[in-house]
GROMACS .gro file of N, CA and C in nm:
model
  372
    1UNK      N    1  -9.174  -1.969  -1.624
    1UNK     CA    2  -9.138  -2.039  -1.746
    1UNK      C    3  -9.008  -1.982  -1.800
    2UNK      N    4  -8.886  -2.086  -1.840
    2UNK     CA    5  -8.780  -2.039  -1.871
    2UNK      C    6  -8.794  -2.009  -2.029
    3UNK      N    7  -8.747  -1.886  -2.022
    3UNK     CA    8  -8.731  -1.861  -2.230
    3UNK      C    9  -8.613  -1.761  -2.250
    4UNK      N   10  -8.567  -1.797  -2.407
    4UNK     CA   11  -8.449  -1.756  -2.461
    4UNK      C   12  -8.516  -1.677  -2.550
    5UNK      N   13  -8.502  -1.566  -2.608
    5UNK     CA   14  -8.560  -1.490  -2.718
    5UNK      C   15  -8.503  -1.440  -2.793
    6UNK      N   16  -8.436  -1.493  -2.909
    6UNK     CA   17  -8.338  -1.407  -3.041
    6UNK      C   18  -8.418  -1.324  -3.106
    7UNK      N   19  -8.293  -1.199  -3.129
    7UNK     CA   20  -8.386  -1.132  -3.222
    7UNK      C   21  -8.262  -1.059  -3.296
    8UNK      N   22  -8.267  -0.959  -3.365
    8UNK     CA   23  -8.162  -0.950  -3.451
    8UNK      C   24  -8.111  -0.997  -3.628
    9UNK      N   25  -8.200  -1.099  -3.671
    9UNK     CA   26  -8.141  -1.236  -3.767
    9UNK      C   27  -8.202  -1.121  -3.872
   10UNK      N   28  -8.163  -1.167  -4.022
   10UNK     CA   29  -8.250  -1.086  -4.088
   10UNK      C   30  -8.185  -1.104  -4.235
   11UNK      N   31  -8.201  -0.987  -4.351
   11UNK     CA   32  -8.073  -1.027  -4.483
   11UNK      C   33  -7.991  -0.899  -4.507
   12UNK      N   34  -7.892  -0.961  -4.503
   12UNK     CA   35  -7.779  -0.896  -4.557
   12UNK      C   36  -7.673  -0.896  -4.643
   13UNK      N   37  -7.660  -0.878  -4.726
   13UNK     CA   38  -7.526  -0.830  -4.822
   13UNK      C   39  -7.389  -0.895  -4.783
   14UNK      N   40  -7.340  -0.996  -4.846
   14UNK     CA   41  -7.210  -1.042  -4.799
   14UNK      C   42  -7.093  -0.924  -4.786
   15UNK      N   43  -7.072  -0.932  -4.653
   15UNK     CA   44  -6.957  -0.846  -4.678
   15UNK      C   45  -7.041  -0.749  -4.532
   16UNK      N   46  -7.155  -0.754  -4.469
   16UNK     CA   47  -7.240  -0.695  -4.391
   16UNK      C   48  -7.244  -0.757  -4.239
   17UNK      N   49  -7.277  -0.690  -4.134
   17UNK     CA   50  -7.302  -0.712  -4.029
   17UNK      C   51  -7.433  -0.762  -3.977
   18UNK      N   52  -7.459  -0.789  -3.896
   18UNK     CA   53  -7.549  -0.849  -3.759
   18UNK      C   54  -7.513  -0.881  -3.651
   19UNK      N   55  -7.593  -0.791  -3.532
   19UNK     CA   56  -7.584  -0.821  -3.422
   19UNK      C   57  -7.711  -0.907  -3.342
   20UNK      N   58  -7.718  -1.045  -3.322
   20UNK     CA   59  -7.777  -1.090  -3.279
   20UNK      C   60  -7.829  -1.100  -3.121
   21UNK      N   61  -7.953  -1.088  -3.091
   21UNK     CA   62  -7.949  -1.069  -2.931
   21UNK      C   63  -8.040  -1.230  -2.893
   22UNK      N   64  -8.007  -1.248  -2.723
   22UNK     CA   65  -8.099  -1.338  -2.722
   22UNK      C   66  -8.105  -1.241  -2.543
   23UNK      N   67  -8.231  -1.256  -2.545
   23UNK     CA   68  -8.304  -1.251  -2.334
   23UNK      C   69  -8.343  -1.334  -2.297
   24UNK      N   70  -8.252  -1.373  -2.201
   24UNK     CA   71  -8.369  -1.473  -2.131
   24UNK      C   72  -8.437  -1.409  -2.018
   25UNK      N   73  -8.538  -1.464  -1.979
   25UNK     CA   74  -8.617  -1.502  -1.834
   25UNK      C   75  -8.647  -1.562  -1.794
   26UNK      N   76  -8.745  -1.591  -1.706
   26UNK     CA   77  -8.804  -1.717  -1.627
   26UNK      C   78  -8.710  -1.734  -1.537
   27UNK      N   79  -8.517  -1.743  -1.549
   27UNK     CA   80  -8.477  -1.746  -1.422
   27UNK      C   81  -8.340  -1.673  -1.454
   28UNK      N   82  -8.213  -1.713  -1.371
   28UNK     CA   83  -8.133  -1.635  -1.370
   28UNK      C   84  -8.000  -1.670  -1.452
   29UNK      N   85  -7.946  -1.617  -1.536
   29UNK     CA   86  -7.851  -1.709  -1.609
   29UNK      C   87  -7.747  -1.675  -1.565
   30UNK      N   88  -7.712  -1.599  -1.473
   30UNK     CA   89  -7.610  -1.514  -1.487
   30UNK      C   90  -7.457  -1.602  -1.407
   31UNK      N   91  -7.461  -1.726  -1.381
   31UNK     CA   92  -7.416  -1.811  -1.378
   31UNK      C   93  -7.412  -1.909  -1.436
   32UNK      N   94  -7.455  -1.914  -1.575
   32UNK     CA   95  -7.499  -2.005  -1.680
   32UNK      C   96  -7.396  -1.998  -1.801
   33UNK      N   97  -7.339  -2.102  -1.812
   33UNK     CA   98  -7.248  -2.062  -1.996
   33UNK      C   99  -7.401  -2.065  -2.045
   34UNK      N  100  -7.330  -1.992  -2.195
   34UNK     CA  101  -7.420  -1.949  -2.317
   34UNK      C  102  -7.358  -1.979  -2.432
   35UNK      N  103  -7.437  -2.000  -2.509
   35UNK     CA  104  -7.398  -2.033  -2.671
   35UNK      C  105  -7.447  -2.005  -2.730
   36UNK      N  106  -7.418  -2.026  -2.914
   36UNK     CA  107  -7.473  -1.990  -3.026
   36UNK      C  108  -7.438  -2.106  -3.058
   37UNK      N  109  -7.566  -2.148  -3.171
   37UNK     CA  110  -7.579  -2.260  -3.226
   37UNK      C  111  -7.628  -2.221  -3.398
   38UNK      N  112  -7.605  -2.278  -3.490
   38UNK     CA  113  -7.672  -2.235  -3.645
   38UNK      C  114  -7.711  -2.346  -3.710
   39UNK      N  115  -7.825  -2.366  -3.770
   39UNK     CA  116  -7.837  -2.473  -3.833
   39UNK      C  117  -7.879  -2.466  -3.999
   40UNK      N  118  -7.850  -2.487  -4.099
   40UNK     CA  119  -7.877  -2.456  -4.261
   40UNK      C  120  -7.934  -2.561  -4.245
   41UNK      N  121  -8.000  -2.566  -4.400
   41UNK     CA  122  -8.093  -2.645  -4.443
   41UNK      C  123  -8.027  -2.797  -4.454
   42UNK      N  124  -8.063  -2.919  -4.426
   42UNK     CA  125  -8.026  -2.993  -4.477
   42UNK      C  126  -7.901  -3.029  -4.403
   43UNK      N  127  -7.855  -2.944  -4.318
   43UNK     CA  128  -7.753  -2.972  -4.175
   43UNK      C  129  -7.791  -3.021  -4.056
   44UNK      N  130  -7.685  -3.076  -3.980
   44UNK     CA  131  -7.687  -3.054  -3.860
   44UNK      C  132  -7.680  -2.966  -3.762
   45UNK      N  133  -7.733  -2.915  -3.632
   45UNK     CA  134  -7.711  -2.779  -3.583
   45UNK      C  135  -7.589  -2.797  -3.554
   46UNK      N  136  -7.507  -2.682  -3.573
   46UNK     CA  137  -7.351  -2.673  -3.574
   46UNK      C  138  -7.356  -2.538  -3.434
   47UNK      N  139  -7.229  -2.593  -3.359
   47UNK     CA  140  -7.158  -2.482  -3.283
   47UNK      C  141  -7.104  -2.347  -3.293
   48UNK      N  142  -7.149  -2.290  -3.303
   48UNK     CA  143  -7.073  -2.134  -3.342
   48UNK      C  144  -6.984  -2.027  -3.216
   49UNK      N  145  -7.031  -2.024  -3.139
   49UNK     CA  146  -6.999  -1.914  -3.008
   49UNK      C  147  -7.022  -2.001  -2.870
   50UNK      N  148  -6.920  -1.992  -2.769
   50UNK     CA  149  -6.972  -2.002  -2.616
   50UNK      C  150  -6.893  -1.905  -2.577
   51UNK      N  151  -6.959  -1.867  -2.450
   51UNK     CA  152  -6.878  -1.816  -2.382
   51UNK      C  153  -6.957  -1.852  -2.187
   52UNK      N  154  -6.828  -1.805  -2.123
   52UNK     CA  155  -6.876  -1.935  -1.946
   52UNK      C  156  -6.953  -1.802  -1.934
   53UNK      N  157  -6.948  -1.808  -1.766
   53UNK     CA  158  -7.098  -1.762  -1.723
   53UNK      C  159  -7.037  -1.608  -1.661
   54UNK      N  160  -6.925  -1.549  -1.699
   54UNK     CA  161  -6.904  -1.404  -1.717
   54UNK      C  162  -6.853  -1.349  -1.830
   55UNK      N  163  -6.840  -1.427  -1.951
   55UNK     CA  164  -6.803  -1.404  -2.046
   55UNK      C  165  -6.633  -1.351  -2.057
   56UNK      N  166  -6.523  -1.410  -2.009
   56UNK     CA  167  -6.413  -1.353  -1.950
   56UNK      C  168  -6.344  -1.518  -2.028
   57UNK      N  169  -6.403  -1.619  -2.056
   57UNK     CA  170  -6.362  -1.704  -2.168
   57UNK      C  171  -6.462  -1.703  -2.293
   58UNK      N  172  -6.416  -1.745  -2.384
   58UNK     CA  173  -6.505  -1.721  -2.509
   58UNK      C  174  -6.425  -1.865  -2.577
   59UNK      N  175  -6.497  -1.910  -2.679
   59UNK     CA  176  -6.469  -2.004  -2.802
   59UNK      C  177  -6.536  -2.015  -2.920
   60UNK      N  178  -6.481  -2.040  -3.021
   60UNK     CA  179  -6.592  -2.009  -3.144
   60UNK      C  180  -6.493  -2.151  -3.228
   61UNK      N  181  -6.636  -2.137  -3.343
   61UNK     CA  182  -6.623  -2.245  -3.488
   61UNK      C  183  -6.470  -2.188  -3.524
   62UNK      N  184  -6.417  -2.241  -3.586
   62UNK     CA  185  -6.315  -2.181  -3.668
   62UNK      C  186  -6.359  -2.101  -3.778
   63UNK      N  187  -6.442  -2.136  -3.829
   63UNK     CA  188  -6.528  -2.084  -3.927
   63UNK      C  189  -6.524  -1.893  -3.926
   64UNK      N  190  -6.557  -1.898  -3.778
   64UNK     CA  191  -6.600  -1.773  -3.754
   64UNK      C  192  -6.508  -1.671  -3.676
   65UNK      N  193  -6.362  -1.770  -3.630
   65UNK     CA  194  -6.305  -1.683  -3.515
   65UNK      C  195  -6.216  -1.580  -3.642
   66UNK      N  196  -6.241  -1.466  -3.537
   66UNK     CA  197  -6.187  -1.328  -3.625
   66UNK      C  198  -6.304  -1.225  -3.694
   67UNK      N  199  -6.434  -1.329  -3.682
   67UNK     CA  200  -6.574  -1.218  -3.753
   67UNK      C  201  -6.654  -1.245  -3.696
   68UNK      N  202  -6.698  -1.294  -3.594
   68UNK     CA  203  -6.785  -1.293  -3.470
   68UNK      C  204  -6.765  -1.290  -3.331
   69UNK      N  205  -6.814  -1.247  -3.257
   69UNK     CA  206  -6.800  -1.170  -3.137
   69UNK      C  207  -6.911  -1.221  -3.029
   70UNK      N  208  -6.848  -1.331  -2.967
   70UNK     CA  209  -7.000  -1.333  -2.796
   70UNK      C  210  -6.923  -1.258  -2.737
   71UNK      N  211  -7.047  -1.221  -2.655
   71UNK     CA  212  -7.043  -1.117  -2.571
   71UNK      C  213  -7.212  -1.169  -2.467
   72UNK      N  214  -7.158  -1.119  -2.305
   72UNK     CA  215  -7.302  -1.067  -2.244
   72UNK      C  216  -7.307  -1.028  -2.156
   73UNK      N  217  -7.412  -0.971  -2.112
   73UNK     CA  218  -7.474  -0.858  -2.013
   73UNK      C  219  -7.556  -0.917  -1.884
   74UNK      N  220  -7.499  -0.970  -1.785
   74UNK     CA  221  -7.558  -1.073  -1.691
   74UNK      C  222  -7.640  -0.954  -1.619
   75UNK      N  223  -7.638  -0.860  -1.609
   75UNK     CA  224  -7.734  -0.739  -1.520
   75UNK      C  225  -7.842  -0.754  -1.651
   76UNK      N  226  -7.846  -0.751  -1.784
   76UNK     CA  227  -7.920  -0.769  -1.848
   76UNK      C  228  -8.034  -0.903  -1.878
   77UNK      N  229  -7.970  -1.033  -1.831
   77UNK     CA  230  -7.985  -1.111  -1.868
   77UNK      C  231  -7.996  -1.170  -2.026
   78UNK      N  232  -7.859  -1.137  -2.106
   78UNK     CA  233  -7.878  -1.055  -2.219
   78UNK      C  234  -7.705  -1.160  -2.291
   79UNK      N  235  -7.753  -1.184  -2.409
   79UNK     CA  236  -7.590  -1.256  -2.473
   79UNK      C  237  -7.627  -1.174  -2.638
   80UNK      N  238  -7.507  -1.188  -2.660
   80UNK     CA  239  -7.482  -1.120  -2.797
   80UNK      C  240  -7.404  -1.183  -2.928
   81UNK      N  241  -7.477  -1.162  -3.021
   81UNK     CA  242  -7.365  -1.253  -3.112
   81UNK      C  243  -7.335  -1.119  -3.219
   82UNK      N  244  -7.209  -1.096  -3.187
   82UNK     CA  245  -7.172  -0.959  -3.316
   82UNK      C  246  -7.098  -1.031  -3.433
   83UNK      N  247  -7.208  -1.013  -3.580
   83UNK     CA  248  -7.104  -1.099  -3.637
   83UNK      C  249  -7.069  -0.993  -3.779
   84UNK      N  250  -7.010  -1.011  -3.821
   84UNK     CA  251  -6.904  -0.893  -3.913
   84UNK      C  252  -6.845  -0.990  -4.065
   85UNK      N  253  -6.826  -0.935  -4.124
   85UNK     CA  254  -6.804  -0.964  -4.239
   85UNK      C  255  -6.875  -1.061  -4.322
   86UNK      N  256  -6.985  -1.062  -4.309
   86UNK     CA  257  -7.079  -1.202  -4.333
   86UNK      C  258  -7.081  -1.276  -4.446
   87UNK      N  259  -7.095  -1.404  -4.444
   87UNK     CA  260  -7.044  -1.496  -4.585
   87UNK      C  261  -7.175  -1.542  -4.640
   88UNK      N  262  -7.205  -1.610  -4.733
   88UNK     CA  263  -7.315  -1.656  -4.793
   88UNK      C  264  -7.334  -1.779  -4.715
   89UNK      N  265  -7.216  -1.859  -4.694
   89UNK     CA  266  -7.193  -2.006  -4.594
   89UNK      C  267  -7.255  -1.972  -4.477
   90UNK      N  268  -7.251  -1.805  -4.407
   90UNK     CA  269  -7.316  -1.814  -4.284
   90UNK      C  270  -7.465  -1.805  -4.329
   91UNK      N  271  -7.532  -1.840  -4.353
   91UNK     CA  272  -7.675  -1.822  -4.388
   91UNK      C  273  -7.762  -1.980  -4.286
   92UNK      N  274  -7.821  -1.962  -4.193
   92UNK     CA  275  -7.840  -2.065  -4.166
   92UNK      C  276  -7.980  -1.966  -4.022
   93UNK      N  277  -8.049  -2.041  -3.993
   93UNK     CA  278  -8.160  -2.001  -3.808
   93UNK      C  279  -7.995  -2.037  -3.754
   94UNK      N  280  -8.048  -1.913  -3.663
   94UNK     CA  281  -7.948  -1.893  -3.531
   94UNK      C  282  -7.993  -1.903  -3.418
   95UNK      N  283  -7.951  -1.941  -3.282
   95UNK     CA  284  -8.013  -2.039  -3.179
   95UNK      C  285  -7.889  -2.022  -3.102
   96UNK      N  286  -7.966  -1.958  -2.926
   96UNK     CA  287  -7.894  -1.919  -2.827
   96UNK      C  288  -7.960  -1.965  -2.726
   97UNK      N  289  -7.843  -2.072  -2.685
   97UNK     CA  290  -7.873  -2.164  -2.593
   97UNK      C  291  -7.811  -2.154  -2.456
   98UNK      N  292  -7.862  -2.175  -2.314
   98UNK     CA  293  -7.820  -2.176  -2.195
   98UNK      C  294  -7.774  -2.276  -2.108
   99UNK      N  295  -7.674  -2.306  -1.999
   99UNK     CA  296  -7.631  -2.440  -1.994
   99UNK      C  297  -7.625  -2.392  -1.874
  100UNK      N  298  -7.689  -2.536  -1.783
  100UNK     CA  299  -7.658  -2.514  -1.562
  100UNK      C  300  -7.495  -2.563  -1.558
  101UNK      N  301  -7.392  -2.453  -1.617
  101UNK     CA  302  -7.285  -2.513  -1.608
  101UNK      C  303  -7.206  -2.362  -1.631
  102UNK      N  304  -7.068  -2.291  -1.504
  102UNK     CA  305  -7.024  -2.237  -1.601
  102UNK      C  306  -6.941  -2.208  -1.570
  103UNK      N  307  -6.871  -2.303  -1.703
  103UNK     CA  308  -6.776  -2.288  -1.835
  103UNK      C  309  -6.822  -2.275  -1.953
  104UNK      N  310  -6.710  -2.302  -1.992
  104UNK     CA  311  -6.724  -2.311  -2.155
  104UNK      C  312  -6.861  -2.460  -2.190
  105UNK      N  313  -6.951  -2.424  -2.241
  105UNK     CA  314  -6.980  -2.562  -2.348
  105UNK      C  315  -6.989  -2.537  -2.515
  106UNK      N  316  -6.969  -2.644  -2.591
  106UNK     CA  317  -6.956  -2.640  -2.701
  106UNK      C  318  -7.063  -2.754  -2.761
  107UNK      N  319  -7.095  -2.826  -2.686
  107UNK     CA  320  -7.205  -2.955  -2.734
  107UNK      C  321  -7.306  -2.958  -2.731
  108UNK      N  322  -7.419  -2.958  -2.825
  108UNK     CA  323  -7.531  -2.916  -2.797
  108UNK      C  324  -7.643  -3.025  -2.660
  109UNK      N  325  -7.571  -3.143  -2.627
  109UNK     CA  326  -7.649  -3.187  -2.544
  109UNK      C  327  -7.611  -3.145  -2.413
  110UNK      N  328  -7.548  -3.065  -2.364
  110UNK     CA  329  -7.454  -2.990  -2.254
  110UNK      C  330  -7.564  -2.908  -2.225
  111UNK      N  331  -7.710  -2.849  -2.333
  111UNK     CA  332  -7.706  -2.722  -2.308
  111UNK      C  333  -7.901  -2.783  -2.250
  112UNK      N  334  -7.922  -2.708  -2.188
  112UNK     CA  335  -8.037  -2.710  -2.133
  112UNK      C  336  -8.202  -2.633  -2.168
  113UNK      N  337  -8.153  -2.547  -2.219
  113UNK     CA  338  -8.247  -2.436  -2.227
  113UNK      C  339  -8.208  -2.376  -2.398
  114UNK      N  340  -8.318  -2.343  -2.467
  114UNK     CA  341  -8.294  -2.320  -2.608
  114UNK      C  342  -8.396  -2.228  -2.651
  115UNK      N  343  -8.339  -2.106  -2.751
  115UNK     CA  344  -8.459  -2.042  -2.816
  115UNK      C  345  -8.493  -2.064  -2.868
  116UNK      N  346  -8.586  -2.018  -2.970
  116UNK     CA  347  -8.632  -2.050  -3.113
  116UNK      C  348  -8.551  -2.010  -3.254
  117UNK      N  349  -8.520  -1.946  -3.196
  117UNK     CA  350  -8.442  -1.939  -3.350
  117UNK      C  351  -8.481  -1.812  -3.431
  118UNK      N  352  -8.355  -1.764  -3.505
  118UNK     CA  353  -8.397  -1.602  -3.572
  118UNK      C  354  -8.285  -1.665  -3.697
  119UNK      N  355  -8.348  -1.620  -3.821
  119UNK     CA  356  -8.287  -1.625  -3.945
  119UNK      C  357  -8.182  -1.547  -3.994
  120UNK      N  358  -8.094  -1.592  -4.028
  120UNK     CA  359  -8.008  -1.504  -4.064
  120UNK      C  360  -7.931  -1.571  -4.219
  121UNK      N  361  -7.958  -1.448  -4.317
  121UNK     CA  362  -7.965  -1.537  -4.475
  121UNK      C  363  -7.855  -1.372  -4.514
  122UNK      N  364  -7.734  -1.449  -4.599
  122UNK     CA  365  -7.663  -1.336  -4.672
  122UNK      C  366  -7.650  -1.379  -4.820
  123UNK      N  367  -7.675  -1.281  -4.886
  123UNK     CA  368  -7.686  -1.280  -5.025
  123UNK      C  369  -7.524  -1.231  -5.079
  124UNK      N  370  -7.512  -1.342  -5.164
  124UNK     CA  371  -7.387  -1.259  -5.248
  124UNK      C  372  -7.375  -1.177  -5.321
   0.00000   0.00000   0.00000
């Protein structure tokens, strides 16, 4: 059984960090783009992070380029979302998704495989 597992999400202080993790198993990603996905209340799930399937391209929201960081660990089976300076706007479940494709994807119907989701709420 294929699964994505975030963990990491949590509250923090605007102006604070989080490093988000996701593992997968069930099979092998390590030829797989990866993403981050966020969704707030009352939104649509929005794009945040990809990066292809050695992490050697990367792309992000505008939102975020300059205070978040993909990153991953294919011996790990392992992606990372480092995010830094955190806004109250980023407050939203965070969601790391896997794609039989790799490059870059940015669309959430591109992507195949999805976690559940870890919270991530910043207080001003």
């Amino acid at each position: 059984q294929v699964q994505l597992v975030e963990s990491g999400g949590g509250l923090v202080q605007a102006g604070g960090s989080l490093r988000l993790s996701c593992a997968a198993s069930g099979r092998t990603f390590s030829s797989d783009a990866m993403g981050w996905f966020r969704q707030a209340p009352g939104k649509e799930r929005e794009f945040v992070a990809a990066a292809n399937w050695n992490g050697s391209s990367t792309r992000y929201v505008d939102s975020v380029k300059g205070r978040f960081t993909i990153s991953r660990d294919n011996a790990k089976n392992t992606v990372y979302l480092q995010m830094n300076s955190l806004k109250p706007e980023d407050t939203a479940v965070y969601y790391c998704a896997a794609a039989k494709f790799s490059g870059l994807v940015t669309t959430t119907t591109r992507y195949d495989y999805w976690g559940q989701g870890t919270q991530v709420t910043v207080s001003s």
